[in-house]
Amino acid sequence: MFKKVNRIEHKRNKTEKPKKLNPWIPRIFNHQCYVTFLTGCYSCLWKFRQWEKTKVGFCCCTWKEQLFCPCLVISFVLSLMLLFLWIETSNEYFNFDWVTFLGRGYWFFWSIFILSLAGILTAYSSLLLILVLLVILLCVILMFIICKFWKERWLVAGLSLQIFAPYVHLVSITVMVILFWPVAFYVAHLEREVRMRRYRMTHSEKKRLKKCNVITRLRGLQVAVGLPFLLILLSVYLMPLGIYSPCIQEKENLGPKPTIFGHRGAPMLGPENTMMSFEKAVEHGAHGLETDIHLSYDHVPFLMHDFDLRRTTNIGEVQPESAFENPAFFSWDFLSTLNAGKWFVKPELRPFYNMKPLSEADKERARNQSIPTLADLLTLAEKERKFVIFDLHRPPPKHPLRHTFIRQVVRVILASKIEQHLIFWLPTHDRQYVRSVAPGFQHVGRLVSVKTLAKNNISIINVDYKKLFPNGLRDYKAANIHINVYTVNEPWLFSLAWCSRINSVTTDNIGLLSQLNHPHFFMTPKFYMFMWLLADIISVLFIVAIFCFHWRRETKKEKLFETSSTRTDTQSGIENEEDLHIAMKPPARVVEGPWTLAALHPALPKSGKQHQGHFNVAAPSKKPLPIKNAVTPLKPGKHEIQSPMPTTIFELTQAPTRQATSEATFQTTLPTLKVDKPTMPSIEVPYS
């Protein structure tokens, strides 16, 4: 066996050690797998393809991709706005589910479904998936529905920014610092590209750049990336100058904790508008009880919120054909037989998604609840000395108490012997009669002007919590009017009402809000100023460090490029000189035969000869001896002809250089001949 070897071999690096890697690591964790995974998730293209390298300063995208990019940004912004709006309106989830129940006929957490959908859309668009246009269309439809039917939900977003603005500022600074890493890398990379292009630019390229200046494009990209980022960063730094948050105030200016009214009792702890629910509210320290009143066909006021009995009773089992009828058309004898608590125990019908699980005793107690009357609630309130506020629903047409329902309710209240000042009278109908019959009732108004309230001698208002935006009802607080807001279920909303010096709130989540002893997100102005300055200083330090890191790394790359280019230029100069050599075929291996100088030039002296196979060109004498035809040229024999050796290059020296001048030995008209080192071909040698 033979193997091919070279006469000239590269020296191996003795310090180089072979890398030991598991075979599955490079197969899975490599660039191609990563790129294929990303493109597959983003565009459903699961086959790897090699992308062409784009010149710096030129666009790498087609016009379709350039049009697609703004759509992607718009879809991400819309989905993010939808997600933020729906998260902040979690206080209204029950009302939304209740409205959908009235239209669909069955209970389902559509609010949680939309929350999940908004989160999926946001994640989907943020990961650059292909259904961007569908995301935009769906977000626009949902935004239109919200703007059409729930315009006040945008007020919730404004309220959330009032309390979360200081923390949004800190989060924004953190995000900007994170985003500065790719921005600094891109700007530094463009700067290195500009310098490298200038370094290797030739005279012809300078003329060409007058028509199409790539360097100007690179500078334009630097400005397009860096300037907007700096402007946004400056805006984030100055954001606290425009922030107003009621929870940023001195501790001595913080008002007392708002009192709590149980909205339909404690609907997270027991079936709404049942005695169990009101008793749970009293156990958790409710200041007052809120309810809704209907009047039966036989003149009995009872507690019910909905305008039918489907959701909170078992009328679908007892009398399904009457499930959609108004409860005011039923007699009290029939209403008192209905069960008002079994629905609450069923998991699929629970009214709130964040309810705590009930104990077995509470489940058994809830299953035995029935519809209570107004007299039952007044008895509990009079015993526990709790305030009572209620919405009174006017009976439908053809009801016997259509026009006298106010007097019937007042009559029942006065018959219960409850103290009149414990009644917060909310109905606006027939107030003069109520004032004359029950002068001790505390009349509650709606959100009307302060002058109108003063004219009607009303010192209490019951308003939606969204009306706290934008100024927190300052005019009413300045007029010393008692403010009750409804319905506040989230701790951050309760904290906002606390910091805004609201007197009382109506809530479904009395179990949680009654445990708060201090408002969330409260801070003093000095503490916020300290946080503001500290965050700005730390972020500036990080930004400077990131920029210096990228700039230094790109500078090192530039120096390495200059060093390598200098060596390359030196090498290329030598190679250019070698390219000027005159290629000549060397003689074959010569023995004393007809092709030697001795045979061709017998008149040369012996001193002009050297060992076989080499030439020694001597300068001709002034009087060269004439060469006679003494030697008859002979034809070589076949056995003397051998295969020629590789070509030997004789260098023709041109304009003298520093190296050539120092190495030159002759300055004659005869060109200097230089024999290069031959490159031997591969030969076959036997194994030893």
XYZ file of C-alpha atoms in Angstrom, residues 269-271 276 280 283 344-345 357-369:
21
model
C -69.468 34.530 49.954
C -73.139 33.682 49.513
C -75.960 33.848 46.929
C -76.994 34.426 53.917
C -71.855 37.390 55.591
C -69.750 39.421 59.642
C -74.559 29.455 43.589
C -73.079 26.058 44.507
C -64.153 27.776 47.447
C -67.020 27.355 49.900
C -66.915 25.089 52.870
C -69.348 22.200 53.078
C -71.346 24.031 55.743
C -71.668 27.117 53.554
C -72.662 24.979 50.566
C -75.421 23.360 52.589
C -76.536 26.723 53.885
C -76.588 28.195 50.374
C -78.721 25.345 49.030
C -81.481 26.228 51.504
C -81.756 29.955 50.670
